[in-house]
């Protein structure tokens, strides 16, 4: 046994440390043949000398989630393409020469050589086409324990685990110190036990990959949380799936709105534009923190003019606005328009625009748009009985109890990277009208061919929207066609049984490649289990899941992962709606942080 002792540093504070090595260095250590004795225990290191021929995504997960203390270090060094091509040519020449010599001598073919030759030829072809690169990769392990006896047991378990992965773990005999320092976060490979990896094999070694998910990863991946079974992370990209829709089902208090806000916030990081229909005003803090737009429909001083004309959506914009206004008036009246009333209303709408100098010429669309009061005026002077009747019935929206939303020009335009339509302040009598205005504004953005970008539409507490005829039609249309407009729909509801019992609900679920199931009520678990093909174990997990825990179901039956949503303290302050936590986070001036 060889030993060495390092004297303690005179100044062990961070300010007096010369470099990272000084911070990580122990006060003393003893170097043995294949292990190190540290002040608080001992450790042994291994270099991976043999690998399986093929690896799958997340193949390092068993090592990363080892229950003991195990340091895993992966050193990656790119090989210049020219050098890689030269090495592959030499390797191919050696393998082909060996195979030819065996054939000439009449010996049986060496299948290992043939497999290596096939792999080398495939790599050479990939490099020549620019589909990948080669890297020198070193994988090293360091096992820690409190004493030598425990270390021996841990070493045997780790080597057995590595063997089950077809990895040949060799101890760093007589290089114990170099093995330990190689697994420290210093970026130094003192062992240099390398293996050549191509791009795909290296990507499969990425530690932030869940082996339970085989779906493709795109450029807008979002961290959903930690895998409850393996402690690995669950990253999902909804925009890389067959469609971009998702459904979030959970009982009240299971954390569905929290998870939805967390995903929306992280998609904002990726440049995704988000629109939210918020029945309970839970997204206000998120909008204010991220510089988004918050429209509290029904609140005092907030007006939304449905006659506003966008200037970038085609030559038929005025006609489309006129048609939508007819739908809006029918919602205000609470019944479909009579056939005789439609032409009267159509003429009055166009006359209201003409009175403001607006016609089919796009150059006039920048002028101030008419208000609902201007339409009522045109209906009143039409002298047609149907027009006069409609004008009388619209009086509450112009000069009566419901005028707040239509009394003036739009106060806040629904533009920006995050737009939240809050419906909490809308009276029940006009909620259908406010919902229709919000849905129309969202659809105009999503379906605008002149402004294509990734978008997400969140409908929280969707059961409230589905009670309205126009809201139900909107959900159905968006679920069917969102993908064509580079958009995704997120439907969040706590009434899973009601959603799955309706044709509309089943259509939304069938067109959602991302399905998030949080804690479920016992009364709904049977319907949820049948609809999503859950096993008995998965159903039991959803019945006992803690708040924020759930099951991610992808488009394929093999893409399933149980996860626990996690957030940073800063994200938590923005998205939490827990009254007790909001009270604790006051900034001293009466406003929540």
Coordinates of C-alpha atoms in Angstrom, one line a residue:
X1 CA 0.0 0.0 0.0
X2 CA 1.4 3.4 -1.0
X3 CA 0.4 6.5 0.9
X4 CA 0.6 10.2 0.5
X5 CA -0.7 13.1 2.6
X6 CA -1.4 16.6 1.6
X7 CA -1.1 19.4 4.2
X8 CA -4.1 21.4 5.0
X9 CA -4.3 24.8 3.3
X10 CA -3.7 27.8 5.5
X11 CA -6.7 29.7 4.0
X12 CA -9.5 27.4 3.1
X13 CA -12.1 30.2 2.5
X14 CA -13.5 30.8 -0.9
X15 CA -12.0 34.2 -1.1
X16 CA -8.5 32.8 -0.5
X17 CA -8.8 29.9 -2.9
X18 CA -6.6 30.3 -6.0
X19 CA -8.7 28.1 -8.2
X20 CA -11.5 25.5 -8.3
X21 CA -9.0 22.8 -7.4
X22 CA -8.2 24.5 -4.1
X23 CA -11.9 24.5 -3.2
X24 CA -12.4 20.9 -4.0
X25 CA -9.2 19.6 -2.5
X26 CA -9.6 17.7 0.8
X27 CA -7.5 18.6 3.8
X28 CA -5.7 15.2 3.5
X29 CA -5.9 12.0 1.6
X30 CA -4.2 8.6 1.4
X31 CA -3.5 7.0 -2.0
X32 CA -3.9 3.2 -2.0
X33 CA -3.5 0.8 -4.9
X34 CA -7.0 1.1 -6.2
X35 CA -8.7 3.5 -3.7
X36 CA -8.4 6.7 -1.8
X37 CA -8.9 7.4 1.9
X38 CA -10.5 10.8 2.4
X39 CA -11.3 12.6 5.7
X40 CA -15.0 11.7 5.5
X41 CA -14.7 8.3 3.8
X42 CA -13.1 6.5 0.9
X43 CA -13.6 6.1 -2.8
X44 CA -12.7 3.9 -5.8
X45 CA -12.7 4.9 -9.4
X46 CA -13.4 2.9 -12.6
X47 CA -12.8 3.6 -16.3
X48 CA -15.3 2.1 -18.8
X49 CA -13.2 0.1 -21.3
X50 CA -15.9 -1.8 -23.2
X51 CA -19.3 -0.7 -24.5
X52 CA -22.3 -2.4 -26.1
X53 CA -22.4 -2.3 -29.9
X54 CA -25.7 -0.3 -29.8
X55 CA -27.2 2.0 -27.2
X56 CA -30.6 3.5 -26.8
X57 CA -31.8 6.9 -25.6
X58 CA -31.1 7.4 -21.9
X59 CA -28.9 4.3 -21.6
X60 CA -26.9 6.0 -18.8
X61 CA -30.0 6.4 -16.7
X62 CA -29.4 3.3 -14.4
X63 CA -26.0 4.8 -13.5
X64 CA -27.3 8.3 -12.9
X65 CA -30.0 7.1 -10.6
X66 CA -27.9 4.6 -8.6
X67 CA -29.2 4.8 -5.0
X68 CA -25.7 5.2 -3.5
X69 CA -23.2 7.9 -4.0
X70 CA -21.8 7.5 -7.5
X71 CA -20.0 10.2 -9.5
X72 CA -20.4 9.7 -13.3
X73 CA -18.1 11.7 -15.5
X74 CA -18.4 11.9 -19.3
X75 CA -15.5 13.5 -21.2
X76 CA -16.2 14.5 -24.8
X77 CA -13.7 15.7 -27.3
X78 CA -14.7 16.3 -31.0
X79 CA -12.5 14.8 -33.7
X80 CA -11.8 17.0 -36.6
X81 CA -13.7 15.7 -39.7
X82 CA -10.5 15.3 -41.8
X83 CA -8.7 13.3 -39.0
X84 CA -11.9 11.2 -38.5
X85 CA -12.1 10.4 -42.3
X86 CA -8.5 9.4 -42.4
X87 CA -8.8 7.1 -39.3
X88 CA -11.9 5.5 -40.7
X89 CA -10.1 4.7 -44.0
X90 CA -7.2 3.1 -42.2
X91 CA -9.6 1.2 -40.0
X92 CA -11.6 -0.1 -43.0
X93 CA -8.4 -1.1 -44.7
X94 CA -7.2 -3.1 -41.7
X95 CA -10.6 -4.8 -41.2
X96 CA -10.9 -5.7 -44.9
X97 CA -7.3 -6.9 -45.0
X98 CA -8.0 -9.2 -42.0
X99 CA -11.2 -10.6 -43.6
X100 CA -9.4 -11.2 -46.9
X101 CA -6.5 -13.0 -45.1
X102 CA -8.9 -15.3 -43.2
X103 CA -10.6 -16.1 -46.5
X104 CA -7.4 -16.9 -48.3
X105 CA -6.2 -19.1 -45.4
X106 CA -9.5 -21.0 -45.4
X107 CA -10.4 -19.9 -41.8
X108 CA -13.9 -19.3 -40.7
X109 CA -15.1 -15.7 -40.9
X110 CA -14.7 -13.6 -37.8
X111 CA -18.1 -12.1 -37.2
X112 CA -16.8 -9.5 -34.8
X113 CA -14.5 -8.2 -37.6
X114 CA -17.4 -8.2 -40.1
X115 CA -19.6 -6.3 -37.7
X116 CA -16.8 -3.7 -37.1
X117 CA -16.3 -3.4 -40.8
X118 CA -20.0 -2.7 -41.3
X119 CA -20.0 -0.1 -38.5
X120 CA -16.9 1.6 -40.0
X121 CA -18.5 1.7 -43.4
X122 CA -21.7 3.2 -42.1
X123 CA -19.8 5.8 -40.1
X124 CA -17.7 6.8 -43.2
X125 CA -20.9 7.2 -45.2
X126 CA -22.5 9.4 -42.6
X127 CA -19.4 11.6 -42.4
X128 CA -19.2 11.9 -46.1
X129 CA -22.8 13.1 -46.3
X130 CA -22.3 15.5 -43.3
X131 CA -25.0 13.7 -41.2
X132 CA -22.8 13.4 -38.2
X133 CA -19.4 13.7 -36.5
X134 CA -17.0 11.6 -34.5
X135 CA -16.1 12.2 -30.9
X136 CA -13.6 10.7 -28.4
X137 CA -15.5 9.9 -25.3
X138 CA -14.4 8.8 -21.9
X139 CA -16.7 7.5 -19.2
X140 CA -15.5 7.2 -15.6
X141 CA -17.1 6.2 -12.3
X142 CA -16.2 7.0 -8.7
X143 CA -17.9 5.1 -5.9
X144 CA -18.0 6.6 -2.4
X145 CA -18.5 4.9 1.0
X146 CA -17.8 5.6 4.6
X147 CA -15.3 2.8 5.2
X148 CA -13.4 0.1 3.3
X149 CA -15.9 -2.7 4.0
X150 CA -18.8 -0.7 2.7
X151 CA -16.8 0.4 -0.3
X152 CA -16.1 -3.2 -1.3
X153 CA -19.9 -3.9 -1.2
X154 CA -20.7 -0.7 -3.2
X155 CA -18.0 -1.5 -5.8
X156 CA -19.4 -5.0 -6.4
X157 CA -22.9 -3.5 -6.9
X158 CA -21.7 -0.8 -9.3
X159 CA -19.7 -3.3 -11.3
X160 CA -22.7 -5.6 -11.5
X161 CA -24.9 -2.7 -12.6
X162 CA -22.3 -1.8 -15.3
X163 CA -22.1 -5.4 -16.4
X164 CA -25.9 -5.5 -16.8
X165 CA -25.5 -2.6 -19.3
X166 CA -22.8 -4.5 -21.1
X167 CA -20.2 -2.0 -19.8
X168 CA -16.7 -3.2 -18.9
X169 CA -15.7 -1.2 -15.8
X170 CA -12.0 -1.6 -15.0
X171 CA -10.6 -0.2 -11.8
X172 CA -7.9 2.5 -12.1
X173 CA -5.3 0.4 -10.3
X174 CA -2.2 2.4 -9.3
X175 CA -4.0 5.5 -10.7
X176 CA -6.6 6.0 -8.0
X177 CA -5.8 9.7 -7.6
X178 CA -6.0 10.3 -11.4
X179 CA -9.3 8.4 -11.5
X180 CA -10.8 10.5 -8.7
X181 CA -9.7 13.8 -10.2
X182 CA -11.1 12.8 -13.6
X183 CA -14.6 12.5 -12.1
X184 CA -14.4 15.9 -10.4
X185 CA -15.9 18.9 -12.2
X186 CA -12.5 20.1 -13.4
X187 CA -12.8 19.2 -17.1
X188 CA -9.6 17.2 -16.9
X189 CA -9.2 13.6 -18.2
X190 CA -6.1 12.1 -16.5
X191 CA -7.0 8.5 -17.4
X192 CA -7.7 9.0 -21.2
X193 CA -9.5 5.7 -21.6
X194 CA -11.3 6.8 -24.8
X195 CA -13.8 5.3 -27.2
X196 CA -15.0 6.8 -30.5
X197 CA -18.7 7.7 -30.6
X198 CA -20.7 9.1 -33.5
X199 CA -23.3 11.8 -33.1
X200 CA -26.3 9.5 -32.4
X201 CA -24.5 7.5 -29.8
X202 CA -23.3 10.6 -28.0
X203 CA -26.8 12.1 -28.1
X204 CA -28.2 9.0 -26.6
X205 CA -25.7 9.5 -23.7
X206 CA -27.2 12.9 -22.9
X207 CA -28.1 12.6 -19.2
X208 CA -31.3 14.7 -19.4
X209 CA -33.3 12.1 -21.3
X210 CA -36.0 9.9 -19.9
X211 CA -35.7 6.2 -21.1
X212 CA -39.5 6.0 -20.8
X213 CA -40.1 8.5 -23.6
X214 CA -39.2 7.7 -27.2
X215 CA -40.8 10.6 -28.9
X216 CA -38.6 12.9 -31.0
X217 CA -37.0 15.9 -29.3
X218 CA -37.3 19.3 -31.0
X219 CA -36.1 22.8 -30.4
X220 CA -38.8 23.8 -27.9
X221 CA -38.4 21.1 -25.3
X222 CA -39.8 21.9 -21.9
X223 CA -38.7 20.5 -18.5
X224 CA -41.8 19.0 -17.1
X225 CA -40.2 17.7 -13.9
X226 CA -38.4 14.7 -12.3
X227 CA -39.2 11.1 -13.1
X228 CA -40.7 9.7 -9.9
X229 CA -39.4 6.2 -10.7
X230 CA -35.8 7.0 -11.7
X231 CA -35.2 10.5 -10.5
X232 CA -34.2 11.5 -14.0
X233 CA -35.6 14.5 -15.7
X234 CA -38.6 14.5 -18.0
X235 CA -38.2 16.8 -21.0
X236 CA -41.0 17.0 -23.6
X237 CA -41.5 19.0 -26.8
X238 CA -45.1 19.2 -27.8
X239 CA -44.3 20.9 -31.1
X240 CA -42.2 17.9 -32.2
X241 CA -45.2 15.5 -31.9
X242 CA -47.8 14.6 -34.5
X243 CA -50.0 17.5 -33.3
X244 CA -49.3 20.2 -30.8
X245 CA -52.4 19.8 -28.6
X246 CA -52.5 18.7 -25.0
X247 CA -55.1 17.9 -22.4
X248 CA -54.6 18.3 -18.7
X249 CA -57.0 16.3 -16.5
X250 CA -57.0 16.4 -12.7
X251 CA -59.3 16.8 -9.7
X252 CA -59.5 20.1 -8.0
X253 CA -56.4 21.0 -6.0
X254 CA -54.1 18.6 -7.8
X255 CA -52.0 21.3 -9.4
X256 CA -53.3 21.4 -13.0
X257 CA -53.3 25.2 -13.3
X258 CA -49.9 25.4 -11.6
X259 CA -48.4 22.9 -14.1
X260 CA -50.0 24.6 -17.1
X261 CA -48.6 28.0 -16.0
X262 CA -45.2 26.4 -15.5
X263 CA -45.2 25.0 -19.1
X264 CA -46.5 28.3 -20.5
X265 CA -43.7 30.2 -18.8
X266 CA -41.0 27.9 -20.1
X267 CA -42.5 27.9 -23.6
X268 CA -42.2 31.7 -23.4
X269 CA -38.5 31.2 -22.9
X270 CA -38.5 29.4 -26.3
X271 CA -40.2 32.2 -28.1
X272 CA -43.7 30.6 -28.3
X273 CA -46.6 33.1 -28.3
X274 CA -49.2 32.2 -25.7
X275 CA -52.9 33.2 -25.4
X276 CA -54.9 32.3 -22.3
X277 CA -58.6 32.2 -21.6
X278 CA -58.6 32.6 -17.8
X279 CA -61.9 32.2 -16.0
X280 CA -60.6 32.8 -12.5
X281 CA -57.9 35.5 -13.1
X282 CA -55.1 33.1 -12.1
X283 CA -52.7 34.2 -14.8
X284 CA -52.5 37.9 -13.9
X285 CA -49.2 37.6 -12.1
X286 CA -47.7 35.7 -15.0
X287 CA -48.7 38.3 -17.5
X288 CA -47.4 41.2 -15.3
X289 CA -44.1 39.5 -14.6
X290 CA -43.3 38.6 -18.2
X291 CA -44.5 41.9 -19.7
X292 CA -47.6 40.3 -21.3
X293 CA -51.0 41.8 -21.9
X294 CA -53.8 41.3 -19.3
X295 CA -57.4 42.0 -20.4
X296 CA -59.8 41.9 -17.5
X297 CA -63.0 41.7 -19.5
X298 CA -65.9 43.2 -17.5
X299 CA -63.7 45.2 -15.2
X300 CA -64.3 48.9 -14.8
X301 CA -62.6 51.0 -17.4
X302 CA -61.8 48.0 -19.7
X303 CA -63.4 48.2 -23.1
X304 CA -63.1 45.9 -26.1
X305 CA -64.4 47.1 -29.4
X306 CA -65.4 44.2 -31.7
X307 CA -65.5 46.5 -34.8
X308 CA -61.7 46.9 -34.8
X309 CA -60.2 46.0 -38.1
X310 CA -56.8 44.3 -38.4
X311 CA -54.8 45.6 -41.4
X312 CA -52.8 42.5 -42.3
X313 CA -55.3 39.7 -42.7
X314 CA -56.4 39.9 -46.4
X315 CA -58.7 41.9 -48.6
X316 CA -61.9 40.3 -47.1
X317 CA -61.2 41.6 -43.6
X318 CA -64.2 44.0 -43.6
X319 CA -66.6 41.3 -44.8
X320 CA -65.3 38.9 -42.1
X321 CA -65.8 41.5 -39.4
X322 CA -69.4 42.1 -40.6
X323 CA -70.1 38.4 -40.5
X324 CA -68.6 38.1 -37.0
X325 CA -70.6 41.1 -35.8
X326 CA -73.8 39.2 -36.8
X327 CA -72.7 36.2 -34.7
X328 CA -71.9 38.6 -31.8
X329 CA -75.3 40.3 -32.0
X330 CA -77.0 36.9 -32.0
X331 CA -75.1 36.0 -28.8
X332 CA -76.1 39.3 -27.2
X333 CA -79.8 38.7 -28.1
X334 CA -79.5 35.2 -26.7
X335 CA -81.1 33.5 -29.7
X336 CA -80.4 33.1 -33.5
X337 CA -81.3 35.9 -35.8
X338 CA -84.4 35.7 -37.8
X339 CA -83.9 35.3 -41.6
X340 CA -85.6 38.6 -42.2
X341 CA -83.3 40.4 -39.7
X342 CA -80.0 39.3 -41.2
X343 CA -80.0 41.6 -44.3
X344 CA -81.1 44.5 -42.1
X345 CA -78.3 43.9 -39.6
X346 CA -75.8 43.5 -42.4
X347 CA -76.7 46.8 -44.1
X348 CA -76.6 48.5 -40.7
X349 CA -73.1 47.2 -40.0
X350 CA -71.7 48.3 -43.3
X351 CA -73.4 51.7 -42.9
X352 CA -71.8 52.1 -39.4
X353 CA -68.4 51.5 -41.0
X354 CA -69.2 53.9 -43.9
X355 CA -70.2 56.6 -41.5
X356 CA -66.6 56.5 -40.1
X357 CA -65.1 56.6 -43.7
X358 CA -64.3 52.9 -43.8
X359 CA -65.0 50.8 -46.9
X360 CA -63.5 47.9 -48.8
X361 CA -60.4 49.9 -49.5
X362 CA -57.7 48.6 -47.1
X363 CA -56.3 52.2 -46.9
X364 CA -59.4 53.2 -44.9
X365 CA -59.0 50.5 -42.3
X366 CA -56.6 52.5 -40.1
X367 CA -59.3 55.0 -39.4
X368 CA -61.1 54.9 -36.0
X369 CA -63.6 52.0 -36.0
X370 CA -67.3 52.5 -35.1
X371 CA -68.7 51.5 -31.8
X372 CA -71.7 49.4 -30.9
X373 CA -73.6 52.6 -30.3
X374 CA -73.0 53.5 -34.0
X375 CA -74.5 50.2 -35.1
X376 CA -77.6 50.8 -32.8
X377 CA -78.0 54.2 -34.3
X378 CA -78.0 52.8 -37.8
X379 CA -80.5 50.1 -36.9
X380 CA -82.8 52.7 -35.3
X381 CA -82.8 55.0 -38.4
X382 CA -83.4 52.0 -40.8
X383 CA -87.1 52.2 -40.0
X384 CA -87.3 48.4 -40.5
X385 CA -89.3 46.7 -37.7
X386 CA -86.6 44.0 -37.2
X387 CA -83.9 46.7 -37.1
X388 CA -85.7 48.7 -34.5
X389 CA -86.4 45.6 -32.4
X390 CA -82.7 44.7 -32.5
X391 CA -81.7 48.2 -31.6
X392 CA -84.1 48.2 -28.5
X393 CA -82.7 44.8 -27.4
X394 CA -79.1 46.0 -27.7
X395 CA -79.8 49.0 -25.5
X396 CA -78.4 47.4 -22.3
X397 CA -75.0 46.9 -24.0
X398 CA -75.0 50.6 -25.1
X399 CA -76.5 52.6 -22.4
X400 CA -77.6 50.1 -19.8
X401 CA -76.0 47.8 -17.2
X402 CA -73.7 46.0 -19.7
X403 CA -72.3 49.0 -21.4
X404 CA -68.9 48.9 -19.7
X405 CA -67.3 46.5 -22.2
X406 CA -68.6 48.3 -25.3
X407 CA -68.8 52.0 -24.1
X408 CA -65.6 53.2 -25.8
X409 CA -62.8 52.3 -28.1
X410 CA -60.5 49.3 -27.1
X411 CA -58.5 50.3 -24.1
X412 CA -55.9 47.4 -24.4
X413 CA -55.2 45.6 -27.6
X414 CA -54.7 41.9 -27.4
X415 CA -51.2 41.9 -28.7
X416 CA -47.9 40.6 -27.4
X417 CA -46.1 37.4 -26.6
X418 CA -48.6 36.6 -23.8
X419 CA -52.2 37.6 -23.9
X420 CA -54.5 36.7 -21.0
X421 CA -58.3 37.2 -21.3
X422 CA -59.6 37.2 -17.7
X423 CA -63.3 36.4 -17.4
X424 CA -63.7 36.6 -13.7
X425 CA -65.3 40.1 -13.7
X426 CA -67.8 39.3 -16.4
X427 CA -71.4 38.9 -15.2
X428 CA -73.0 35.6 -16.0
X429 CA -75.5 37.4 -18.2
X430 CA -72.7 38.6 -20.6
X431 CA -70.1 35.9 -20.1
X432 CA -71.0 34.2 -23.4
X433 CA -70.5 37.6 -25.2
X434 CA -67.1 38.1 -23.5
X435 CA -66.0 34.5 -24.3
X436 CA -66.9 35.1 -27.9
X437 CA -64.9 38.3 -28.1
X438 CA -61.8 36.5 -26.6
X439 CA -62.1 33.5 -28.9
X440 CA -62.4 35.7 -31.9
X441 CA -59.3 37.7 -31.0
X442 CA -57.3 34.5 -30.5
X443 CA -58.5 32.9 -33.7
X444 CA -57.6 36.0 -35.7
X445 CA -54.0 35.7 -34.4
X446 CA -53.7 31.9 -34.9
X447 CA -55.2 31.9 -38.4
X448 CA -53.3 34.9 -39.7
X449 CA -51.3 33.6 -42.7
X450 CA -49.1 36.7 -42.7
X451 CA -47.8 36.0 -39.2
X452 CA -46.8 32.4 -38.8
X453 CA -45.0 31.5 -35.6
X454 CA -45.4 28.8 -32.8
X455 CA -48.4 29.6 -30.7
X456 CA -50.1 28.0 -27.7
X457 CA -53.8 28.6 -26.7
X458 CA -54.6 27.7 -23.1
X459 CA -58.2 27.2 -22.1
X460 CA -58.3 26.8 -18.3
X461 CA -61.3 25.3 -16.7
X462 CA -62.5 24.3 -20.1
X463 CA -65.8 22.9 -18.7
X464 CA -67.0 26.5 -18.3
X465 CA -66.3 27.3 -21.9
X466 CA -67.9 24.1 -23.2
X467 CA -71.2 25.2 -21.7
X468 CA -71.3 28.0 -24.3
X469 CA -72.2 27.0 -27.8
X470 CA -69.7 29.3 -29.4
X471 CA -67.0 28.2 -27.0
X472 CA -67.6 24.5 -27.7
X473 CA -67.4 25.1 -31.5
X474 CA -64.2 27.1 -31.0
X475 CA -62.6 24.2 -29.1
X476 CA -63.6 21.7 -31.7
X477 CA -62.3 23.8 -34.6
X478 CA -59.0 24.6 -32.9
X479 CA -58.4 21.0 -31.8
X480 CA -58.9 19.9 -35.4
X481 CA -56.9 22.6 -37.3
X482 CA -54.4 24.1 -34.8
X483 CA -51.5 22.1 -36.2
X484 CA -52.1 23.6 -39.7
X485 CA -51.5 27.0 -38.2
X486 CA -48.4 26.0 -36.1
X487 CA -50.4 26.3 -32.9
X488 CA -51.3 24.0 -30.0
X489 CA -54.3 23.9 -27.8
X490 CA -54.2 23.1 -24.1
X491 CA -57.5 22.1 -22.5
X492 CA -57.4 22.1 -18.7
X493 CA -60.4 20.7 -16.8
X494 CA -61.3 19.1 -13.6
X495 CA -64.4 17.4 -14.9
X496 CA -62.7 14.4 -16.6
X497 CA -65.8 12.3 -16.6
X498 CA -67.9 15.0 -18.3
X499 CA -65.2 15.7 -20.8
X500 CA -64.9 12.0 -21.8
X501 CA -68.7 11.5 -21.9
X502 CA -69.2 14.1 -24.7
X503 CA -68.4 13.8 -28.4
X504 CA -66.6 17.2 -28.2
X505 CA -64.5 16.0 -25.3
X506 CA -63.5 12.8 -26.9
X507 CA -62.6 14.7 -30.1
X508 CA -60.3 17.0 -28.1
X509 CA -58.6 14.1 -26.4
X510 CA -58.2 12.1 -29.6
X511 CA -56.5 15.1 -31.2
X512 CA -54.1 15.7 -28.4
X513 CA -50.7 14.0 -28.8
X514 CA -49.7 15.2 -25.3
X515 CA -51.9 14.0 -22.4
X516 CA -51.2 15.0 -18.8
X517 CA -53.0 13.2 -16.0
X518 CA -52.6 14.4 -12.5
X519 CA -54.3 13.1 -9.4
X520 CA -57.8 11.8 -10.2
X521 CA -61.0 11.4 -8.1
X522 CA -62.0 7.8 -7.4
X523 CA -65.4 8.5 -9.1
X524 CA -63.6 9.3 -12.4
X525 CA -60.7 6.9 -12.4
X526 CA -62.6 4.2 -14.2
X527 CA -63.5 6.5 -17.1
X528 CA -60.0 7.9 -17.3
X529 CA -58.4 4.5 -17.2
X530 CA -60.5 3.2 -20.0
X531 CA -60.1 6.3 -22.2
X532 CA -56.3 6.4 -21.9
X533 CA -55.6 2.7 -21.6
X534 CA -54.1 2.8 -18.2
X535 CA -52.8 -0.2 -16.3
X536 CA -53.9 -1.0 -12.8
X537 CA -50.7 0.3 -11.4
X538 CA -51.0 3.6 -13.3
X539 CA -54.6 4.0 -12.0
X540 CA -53.4 3.4 -8.5
X541 CA -50.6 6.0 -9.0
X542 CA -53.1 8.6 -10.1
X543 CA -55.3 8.0 -7.1
X544 CA -52.5 8.4 -4.6
X545 CA -50.4 11.0 -6.5
X546 CA -49.2 14.0 -4.5
X547 CA -49.9 17.5 -5.7
X548 CA -47.9 18.2 -8.8
X549 CA -47.3 14.5 -9.6
X550 CA -48.8 13.0 -12.7
X551 CA -48.5 10.8 -15.7
X552 CA -47.3 12.1 -19.1
X553 CA -48.8 10.1 -21.9
X554 CA -47.4 10.7 -25.4
X555 CA -48.9 9.9 -28.8
X556 CA -47.6 6.3 -28.6
X557 CA -48.4 3.8 -26.0
X558 CA -44.7 3.4 -25.2
X559 CA -44.3 7.1 -24.4
X560 CA -45.3 7.3 -20.7
X561 CA -43.5 8.7 -17.7
X562 CA -44.6 9.4 -14.2
X563 CA -43.2 12.8 -13.1
X564 CA -43.3 15.4 -10.4
X565 CA -43.5 19.0 -11.6
X566 CA -40.6 21.1 -10.3
X567 CA -40.1 24.9 -10.4
X568 CA -37.4 27.3 -9.3
X569 CA -38.3 29.7 -6.4
X570 CA -38.6 32.6 -8.9
X571 CA -41.0 30.6 -11.1
X572 CA -42.9 29.5 -8.1
X573 CA -43.6 33.0 -6.9
X574 CA -44.9 33.9 -10.4
X575 CA -47.3 31.0 -10.9
X576 CA -48.5 30.1 -7.4
X577 CA -52.0 31.1 -6.4
X578 CA -51.9 29.7 -2.8
X579 CA -53.2 32.6 -0.7
X580 CA -51.0 31.8 2.2
X581 CA -47.9 31.8 0.1
X582 CA -48.9 35.1 -1.6
X583 CA -49.3 36.6 1.8
X584 CA -45.9 35.5 2.8
X585 CA -44.3 37.0 -0.3
X586 CA -45.6 40.5 0.1
X587 CA -43.0 43.1 -0.6
X588 CA -43.9 45.3 2.3
X589 CA -46.1 47.7 0.3
X590 CA -49.2 45.6 0.1
X591 CA -48.4 44.1 -3.4
X592 CA -47.5 40.4 -3.8
X593 CA -44.2 39.8 -5.4

